[in-house]
Coordinates of C-alpha atoms in Angstrom, one line a residue:
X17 CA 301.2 -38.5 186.4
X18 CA 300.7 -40.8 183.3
X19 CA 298.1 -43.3 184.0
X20 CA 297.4 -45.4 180.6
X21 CA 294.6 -44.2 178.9
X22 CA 291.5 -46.5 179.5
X23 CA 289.3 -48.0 176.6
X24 CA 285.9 -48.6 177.8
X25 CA 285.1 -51.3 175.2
X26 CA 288.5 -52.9 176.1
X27 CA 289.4 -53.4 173.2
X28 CA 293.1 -54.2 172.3
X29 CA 293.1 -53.6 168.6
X30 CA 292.0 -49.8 169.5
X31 CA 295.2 -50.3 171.7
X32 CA 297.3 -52.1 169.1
X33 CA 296.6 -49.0 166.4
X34 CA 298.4 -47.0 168.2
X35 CA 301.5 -49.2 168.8
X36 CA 301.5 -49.2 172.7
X37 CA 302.0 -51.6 175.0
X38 CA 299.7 -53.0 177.2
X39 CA 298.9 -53.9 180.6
X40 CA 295.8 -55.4 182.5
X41 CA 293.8 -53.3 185.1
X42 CA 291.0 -53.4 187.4
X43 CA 288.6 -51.0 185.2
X44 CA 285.0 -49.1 186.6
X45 CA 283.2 -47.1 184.2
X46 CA 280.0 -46.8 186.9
X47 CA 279.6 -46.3 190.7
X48 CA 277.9 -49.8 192.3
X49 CA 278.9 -52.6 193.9
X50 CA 282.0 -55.1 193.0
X51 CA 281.0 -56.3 190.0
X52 CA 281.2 -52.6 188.1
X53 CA 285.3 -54.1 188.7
X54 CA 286.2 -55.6 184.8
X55 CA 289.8 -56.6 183.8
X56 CA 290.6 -55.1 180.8
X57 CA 293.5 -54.6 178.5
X58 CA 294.8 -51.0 178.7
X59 CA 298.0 -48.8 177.6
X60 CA 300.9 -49.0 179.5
X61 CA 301.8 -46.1 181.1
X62 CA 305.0 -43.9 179.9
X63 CA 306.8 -41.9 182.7
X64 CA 307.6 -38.8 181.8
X65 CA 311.1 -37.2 182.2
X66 CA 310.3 -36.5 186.4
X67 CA 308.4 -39.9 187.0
X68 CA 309.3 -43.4 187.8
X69 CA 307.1 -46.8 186.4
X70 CA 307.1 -49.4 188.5
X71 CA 305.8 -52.8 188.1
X72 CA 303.4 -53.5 191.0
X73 CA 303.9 -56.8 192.3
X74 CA 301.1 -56.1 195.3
X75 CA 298.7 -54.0 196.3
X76 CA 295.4 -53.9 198.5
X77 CA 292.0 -53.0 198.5
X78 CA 291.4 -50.8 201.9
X79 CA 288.2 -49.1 202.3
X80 CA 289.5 -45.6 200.3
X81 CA 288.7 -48.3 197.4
X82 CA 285.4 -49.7 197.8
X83 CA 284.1 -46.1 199.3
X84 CA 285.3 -44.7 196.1
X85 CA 283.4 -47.6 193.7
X86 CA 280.1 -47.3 195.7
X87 CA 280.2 -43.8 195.7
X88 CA 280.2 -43.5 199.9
X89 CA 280.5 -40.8 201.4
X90 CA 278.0 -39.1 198.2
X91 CA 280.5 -36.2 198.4
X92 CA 283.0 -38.6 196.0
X93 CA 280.8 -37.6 193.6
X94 CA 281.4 -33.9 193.5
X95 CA 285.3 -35.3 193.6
X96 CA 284.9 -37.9 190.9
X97 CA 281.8 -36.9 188.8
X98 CA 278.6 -37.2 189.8
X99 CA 276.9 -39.5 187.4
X100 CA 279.8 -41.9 187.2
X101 CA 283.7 -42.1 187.0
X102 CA 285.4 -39.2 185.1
X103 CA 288.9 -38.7 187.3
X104 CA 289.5 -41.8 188.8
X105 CA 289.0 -45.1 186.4
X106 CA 291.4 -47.8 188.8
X107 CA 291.4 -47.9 191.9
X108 CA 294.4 -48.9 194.6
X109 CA 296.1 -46.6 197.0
X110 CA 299.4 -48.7 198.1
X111 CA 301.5 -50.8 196.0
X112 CA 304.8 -52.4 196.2
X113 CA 306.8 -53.6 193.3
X114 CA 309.7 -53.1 191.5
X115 CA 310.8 -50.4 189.3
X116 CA 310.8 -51.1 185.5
X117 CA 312.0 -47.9 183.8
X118 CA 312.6 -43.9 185.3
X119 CA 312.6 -40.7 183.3
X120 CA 316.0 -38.7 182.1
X121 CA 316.1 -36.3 184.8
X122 CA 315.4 -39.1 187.7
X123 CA 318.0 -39.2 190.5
X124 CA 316.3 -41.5 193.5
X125 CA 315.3 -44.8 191.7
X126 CA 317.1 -47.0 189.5
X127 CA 315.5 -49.9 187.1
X128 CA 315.7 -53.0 189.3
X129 CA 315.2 -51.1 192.6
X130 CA 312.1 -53.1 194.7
X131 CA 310.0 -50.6 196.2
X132 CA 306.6 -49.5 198.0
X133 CA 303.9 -46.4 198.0
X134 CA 301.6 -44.5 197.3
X135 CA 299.8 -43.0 194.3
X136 CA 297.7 -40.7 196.5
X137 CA 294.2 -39.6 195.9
X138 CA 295.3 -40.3 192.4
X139 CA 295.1 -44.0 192.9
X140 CA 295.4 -46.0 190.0
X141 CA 297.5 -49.1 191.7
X142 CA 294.9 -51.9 190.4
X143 CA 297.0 -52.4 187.5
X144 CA 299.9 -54.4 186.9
X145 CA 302.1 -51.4 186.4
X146 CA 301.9 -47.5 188.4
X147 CA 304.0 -44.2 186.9
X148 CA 304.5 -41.4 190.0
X149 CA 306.8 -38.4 190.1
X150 CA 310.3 -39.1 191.4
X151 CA 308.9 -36.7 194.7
X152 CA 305.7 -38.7 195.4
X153 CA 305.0 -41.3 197.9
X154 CA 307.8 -43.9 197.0
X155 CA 311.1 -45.2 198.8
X156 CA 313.2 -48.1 198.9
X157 CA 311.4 -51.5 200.1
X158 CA 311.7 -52.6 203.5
X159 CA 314.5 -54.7 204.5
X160 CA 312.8 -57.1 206.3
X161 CA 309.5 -57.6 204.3
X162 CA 307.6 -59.1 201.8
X163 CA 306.7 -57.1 198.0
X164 CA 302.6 -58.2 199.6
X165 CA 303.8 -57.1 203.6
X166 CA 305.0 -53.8 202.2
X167 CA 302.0 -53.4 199.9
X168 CA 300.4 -53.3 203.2
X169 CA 301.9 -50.4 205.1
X170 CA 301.1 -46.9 203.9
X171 CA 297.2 -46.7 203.8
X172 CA 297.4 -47.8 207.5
X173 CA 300.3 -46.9 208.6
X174 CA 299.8 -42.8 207.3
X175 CA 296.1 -42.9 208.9
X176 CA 296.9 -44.1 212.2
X177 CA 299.8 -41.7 212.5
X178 CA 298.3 -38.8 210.6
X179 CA 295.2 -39.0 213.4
X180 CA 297.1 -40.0 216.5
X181 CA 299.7 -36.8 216.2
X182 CA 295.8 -34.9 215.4
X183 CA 295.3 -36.0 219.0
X184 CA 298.3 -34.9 220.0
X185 CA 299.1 -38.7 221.7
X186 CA 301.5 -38.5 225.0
X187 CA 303.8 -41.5 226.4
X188 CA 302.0 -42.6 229.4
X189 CA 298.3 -41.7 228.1
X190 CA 295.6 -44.3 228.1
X191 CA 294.5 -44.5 224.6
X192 CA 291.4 -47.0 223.3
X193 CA 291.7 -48.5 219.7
X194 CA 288.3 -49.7 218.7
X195 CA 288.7 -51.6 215.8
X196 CA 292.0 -53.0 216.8
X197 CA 292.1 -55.5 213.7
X198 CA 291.5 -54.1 210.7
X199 CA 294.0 -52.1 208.4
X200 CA 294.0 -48.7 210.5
X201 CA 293.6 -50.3 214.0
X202 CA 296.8 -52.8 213.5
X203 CA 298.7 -49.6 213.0
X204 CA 296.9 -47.4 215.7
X205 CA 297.9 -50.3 218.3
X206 CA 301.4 -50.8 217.5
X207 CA 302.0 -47.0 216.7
X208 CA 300.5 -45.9 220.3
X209 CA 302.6 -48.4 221.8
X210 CA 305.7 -46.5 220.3
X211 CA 304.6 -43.4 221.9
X212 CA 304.6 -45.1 224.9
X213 CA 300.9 -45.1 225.6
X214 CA 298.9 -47.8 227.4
X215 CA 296.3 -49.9 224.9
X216 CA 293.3 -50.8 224.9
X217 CA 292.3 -52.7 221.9
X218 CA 288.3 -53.2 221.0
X219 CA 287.8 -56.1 218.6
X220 CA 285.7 -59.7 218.1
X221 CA 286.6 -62.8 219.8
X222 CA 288.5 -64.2 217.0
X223 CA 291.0 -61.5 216.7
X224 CA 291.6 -60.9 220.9
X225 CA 294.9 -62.8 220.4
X226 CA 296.1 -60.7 217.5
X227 CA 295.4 -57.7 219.3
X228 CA 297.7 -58.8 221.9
X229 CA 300.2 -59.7 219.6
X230 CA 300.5 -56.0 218.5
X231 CA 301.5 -55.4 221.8
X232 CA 297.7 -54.0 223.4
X233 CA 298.3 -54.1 226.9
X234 CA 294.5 -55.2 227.3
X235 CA 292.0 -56.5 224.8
X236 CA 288.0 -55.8 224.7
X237 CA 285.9 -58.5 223.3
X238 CA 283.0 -56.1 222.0
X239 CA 280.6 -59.1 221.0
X240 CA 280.8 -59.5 225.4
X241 CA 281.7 -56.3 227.2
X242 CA 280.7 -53.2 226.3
X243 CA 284.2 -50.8 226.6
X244 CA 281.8 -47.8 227.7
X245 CA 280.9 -49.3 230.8
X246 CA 283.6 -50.6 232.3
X247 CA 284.4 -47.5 234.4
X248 CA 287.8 -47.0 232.4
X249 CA 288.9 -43.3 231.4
X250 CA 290.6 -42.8 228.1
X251 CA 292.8 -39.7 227.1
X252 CA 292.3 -41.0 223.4
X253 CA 289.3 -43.2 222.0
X254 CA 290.4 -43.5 218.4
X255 CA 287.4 -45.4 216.5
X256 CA 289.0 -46.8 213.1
X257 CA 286.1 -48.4 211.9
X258 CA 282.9 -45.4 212.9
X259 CA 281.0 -48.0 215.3
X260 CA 281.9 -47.1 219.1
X261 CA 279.3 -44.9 219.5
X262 CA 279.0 -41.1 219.7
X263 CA 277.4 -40.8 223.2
X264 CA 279.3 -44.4 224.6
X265 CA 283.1 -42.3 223.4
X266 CA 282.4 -39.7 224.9
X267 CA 281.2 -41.3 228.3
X268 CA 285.0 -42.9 228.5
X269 CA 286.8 -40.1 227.3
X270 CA 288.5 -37.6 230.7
X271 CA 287.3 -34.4 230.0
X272 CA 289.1 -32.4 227.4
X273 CA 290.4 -35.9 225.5
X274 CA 290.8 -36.5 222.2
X275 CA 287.5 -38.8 220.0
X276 CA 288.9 -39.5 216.5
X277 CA 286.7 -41.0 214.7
X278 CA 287.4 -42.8 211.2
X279 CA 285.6 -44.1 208.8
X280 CA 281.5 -44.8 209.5
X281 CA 278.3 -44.5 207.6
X282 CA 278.8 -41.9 204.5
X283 CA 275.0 -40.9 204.7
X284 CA 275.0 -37.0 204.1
X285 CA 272.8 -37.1 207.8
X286 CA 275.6 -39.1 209.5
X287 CA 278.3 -37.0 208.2
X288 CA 276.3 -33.6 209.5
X289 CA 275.2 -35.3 212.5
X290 CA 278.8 -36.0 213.4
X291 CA 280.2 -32.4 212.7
X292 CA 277.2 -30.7 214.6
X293 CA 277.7 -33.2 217.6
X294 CA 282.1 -32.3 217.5
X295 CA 281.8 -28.8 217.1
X296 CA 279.3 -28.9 220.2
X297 CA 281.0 -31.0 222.7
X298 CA 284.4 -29.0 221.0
X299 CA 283.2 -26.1 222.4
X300 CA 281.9 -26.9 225.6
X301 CA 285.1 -28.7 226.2
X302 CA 284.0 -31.8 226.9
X303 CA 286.2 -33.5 224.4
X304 CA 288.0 -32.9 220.9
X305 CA 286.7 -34.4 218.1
X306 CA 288.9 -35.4 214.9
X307 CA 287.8 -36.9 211.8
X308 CA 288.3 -35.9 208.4
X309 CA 290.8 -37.4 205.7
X310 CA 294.6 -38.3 206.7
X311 CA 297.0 -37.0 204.3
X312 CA 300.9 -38.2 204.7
X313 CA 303.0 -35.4 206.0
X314 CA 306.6 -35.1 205.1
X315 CA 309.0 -37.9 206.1
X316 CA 306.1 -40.2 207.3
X317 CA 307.2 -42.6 204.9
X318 CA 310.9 -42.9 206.3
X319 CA 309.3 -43.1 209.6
X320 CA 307.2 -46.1 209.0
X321 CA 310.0 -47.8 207.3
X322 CA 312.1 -47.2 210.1
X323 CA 310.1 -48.6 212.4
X324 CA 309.5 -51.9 210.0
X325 CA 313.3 -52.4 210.2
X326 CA 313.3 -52.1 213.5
X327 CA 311.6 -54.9 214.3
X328 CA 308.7 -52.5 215.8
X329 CA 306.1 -52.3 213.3
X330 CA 304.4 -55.1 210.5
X331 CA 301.4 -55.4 208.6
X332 CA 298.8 -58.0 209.1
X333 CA 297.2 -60.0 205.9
X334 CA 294.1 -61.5 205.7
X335 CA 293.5 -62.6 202.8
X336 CA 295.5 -62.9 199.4
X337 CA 293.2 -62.8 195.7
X338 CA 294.5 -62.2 192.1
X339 CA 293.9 -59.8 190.0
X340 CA 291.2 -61.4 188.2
X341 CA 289.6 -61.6 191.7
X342 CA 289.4 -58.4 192.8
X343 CA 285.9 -58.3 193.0
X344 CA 285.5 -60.8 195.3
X345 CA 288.7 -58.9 197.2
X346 CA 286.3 -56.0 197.3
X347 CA 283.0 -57.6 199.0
X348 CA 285.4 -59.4 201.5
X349 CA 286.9 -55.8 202.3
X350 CA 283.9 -54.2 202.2
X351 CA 281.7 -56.4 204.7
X352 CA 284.0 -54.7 207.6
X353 CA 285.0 -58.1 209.2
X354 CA 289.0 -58.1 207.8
X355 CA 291.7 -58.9 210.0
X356 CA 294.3 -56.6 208.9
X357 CA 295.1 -55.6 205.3
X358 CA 293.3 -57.4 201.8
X359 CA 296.0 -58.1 199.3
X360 CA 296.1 -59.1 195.8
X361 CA 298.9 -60.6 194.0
X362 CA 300.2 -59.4 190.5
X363 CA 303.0 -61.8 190.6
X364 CA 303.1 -65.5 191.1
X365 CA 306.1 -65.3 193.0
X366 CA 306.2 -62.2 195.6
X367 CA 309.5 -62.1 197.3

C-alpha cells in the first residue's frame, strides 16, 4: 500500500526536489498526547497497478487512534516501535471519499466513484488523500448517507458485529450494551436489535433519549441505577467502553453467557488481570469471556451497507473538526464522553 513518504522536518522543498505532489496530513513522529499531532506537507501517494487513491472527504478519530498516539495498551509498542513511531506515521482507520485515480489492472472502482472504508491496521486516513488495494476494505458509498455519515460506519459497525457473532448472539436473547452511546455501543444496540434480541442500553442521562432512538427497548441511566443490581439476567453483557465491572458483569450474566468486553485500561496489570479472571470463570463455566481485537470478516462490509439502505442502521456524530483541528478532535475523543462517532472534515462541502 503506497502511503506518501513522510518528511519529518516538513519540509516541501525536500518534497518539491523530487517533483511530487503533495498533500496535507495529520503527522506523529513521538508517542504522547494530542499535540505530538502536526499538519505537515507530505508526498502524495501513487497507487500502484492493484490499488485505488481516493480523496478522503471524511474521516474520524475512534479510540484505535488516540490508543495508538499514547501508546495504550504498551503492547503498541512492540507493534509500532517501542521508542516512538516507525510503521505507522498517520493515523485514521475509516474514511469516506471519492476516488481520484485507480491502477491499470483495477476492475471495481472507477475515478469519480464516491466511496467509504477502511485502511486496516495500516491506517493512514488522516490525510487528505488514502491508496488501498482494489481487495481491501472499500465499496460503493451508501445510498442514503452523507461522505461524514459514511466515514462513520466501519470502525463501529465491524466491532460490534465482529464481537456480537463472538457471542454467538440469538433472536430472543436479553443482551446489555453498556456504553450504548459511543462509536461501538451505537452499533451494538441497533445491530442486536436486528438479531432480534431484547436491549438494554447503559449510558449518562444526557444520551437516555438517543439510546432509545437506536431502538433499546430499555435504557439504564448509570450516573442513577446501578444495572448490576436490578435483579435483571443477561444472556450477553457486551461492555464497549471497559467500565461495567468485572465482578458487577458477571453477577447479571445467566450462567454460561457471554461478557465481551472492549476497550478498558491498557495497563499491562489490567490486561493480565482480565485474561487470568476470563480464562477462570471460562473454565468453571460460569460465563464466556471475549475481548481481544475485531477484525472485519468477509462480506461484513456489504452487510453493513445493506442494512444502511435499509433504513436499519446509521451512524451518530458528535462532533465535526478540520483537519487543522485534529488535536483538539483527539482530547475530545479521548476523554470517553462522545456521543457517537468524532469526525473531521477534509472538504468544505461534504455531500
Amino acid at each position: 500500500m503506497a502511503f506518501g513518504a513522510i518528511d519529518p522536518t516538513g519540509s516541501k522543498a525536500a518534497a518539491a526536489a523530487n517533483s511530487r505532489p503533495l498533500m496535507k496530513a495529520a503527522v506523529y513522529t513521538r508517542y504522547g498526547p494530542p499535540d505530538v499531532l502536526e499538519i505537515k506537507d507530505i508526498e502524495k501517494p501513487v497507487p500502484r497497478d492493484n490499488e485505488v487513491l481516493v480523496r478522503v472527504h471524511a474521516t474520524t478519530v475512534c479510540a484505535a487512534d488516540w490508543r495508538i498516539r499514547k501508546a495504550d495498551p504498551f503492547i503498541v509498542r512492540f507493534m509500532n516501535g517501542l521508542w516512538r513511531p516507525e510503521k505507522i506515521h498517520i493515523l485514521g482507520a475509516e474514511f469516506a471519499g471519492k476516488v481520484e485515480s485507480v491502477g491499470k489492472t483495477v476492475t471495481r472502482f472507477a475515478k469519480g466513484d464516491e466511496v467509504f472504508g477502511s485502511p486496516g491496521f495500516k491506517f493512514g486516513a488522516h490525510a487528505e488523500y488514502v491508496c488501498l488495494p482494489e481487495d481491501a476494505l472499500l465499496a460503493i458509498k451508501p445510498v442514503n448517507m452523507t461522505f461524514e455519515e459514511a466515514a462513520a460506519v466501519m470502525f463501529g459497525g465491524v466491532s460490534a458485529l465482529h464481537f456480537l457473532r463472538k457471542a454467538k448472539i440469538q433472536a430472543g436473547q436479553n443482551v446489555l450494551i453498556y456504553g450504548a452511546s459511543g462509536s461501538v455501543g451505537v452499533f451494538a444496540v441497533q445491530l442486536a436489535k436486528h438479531f432480534g434480541a431484547h436491549v438494554t442500553g447503559v449510558c449518562s442521562t444526557a444520551n437516555l433519549e438517543l439510546v432509545k432512538s437506536l431502538g433499546a427497548d430499555e435504557v439504564v441511566d448509570y450516573t442513577r441505577e446501578d444495572f448490576s443490581r436490578a435483579g435483571r439476567v443477561y444472556d450477553i453483557v457486551f461492555d464497549t467502553v471497559g467500565k461495567s465491572g468485572f465482578s458487577r458483569s458477571l453477577k447479571s450474566l445467566k450462567r454460561g453467557g457471554s461478557y465481551v468486553l472492549v476497550g478498558g485500561s491498557g495497563r499491562l496489570s489490567s490486561i493480565l488481570g482480565v485474561m487470568l479472571r476470563g480464562m477462570w470463570v471460562s473454565l468453571t463455566g460460569a460465563a464466556k469471556v471475549i475481548s481481544g481485537v475485531a477484525r472485519a470478516a468477509a462480506g461484513d462490509q456489504a452487510f453493513l451497507k445493506g442494512l444502511i439502505e435499509a433504513g436499519k442502521l446509521r451512524t451518530v456524530i458528535d462532533r465535526r473538526y478540520s483537519l487543522d483541528e485534529i488535536a483538539e478532535a483527539h482530547r475530545h475523543a479521548e476523554a470517553g464522553h462522545k456521543r457517537g462517532h468524532v469526525v473531521i472534515l477534509l472538504e468544505q462541502t461534504s455531500r
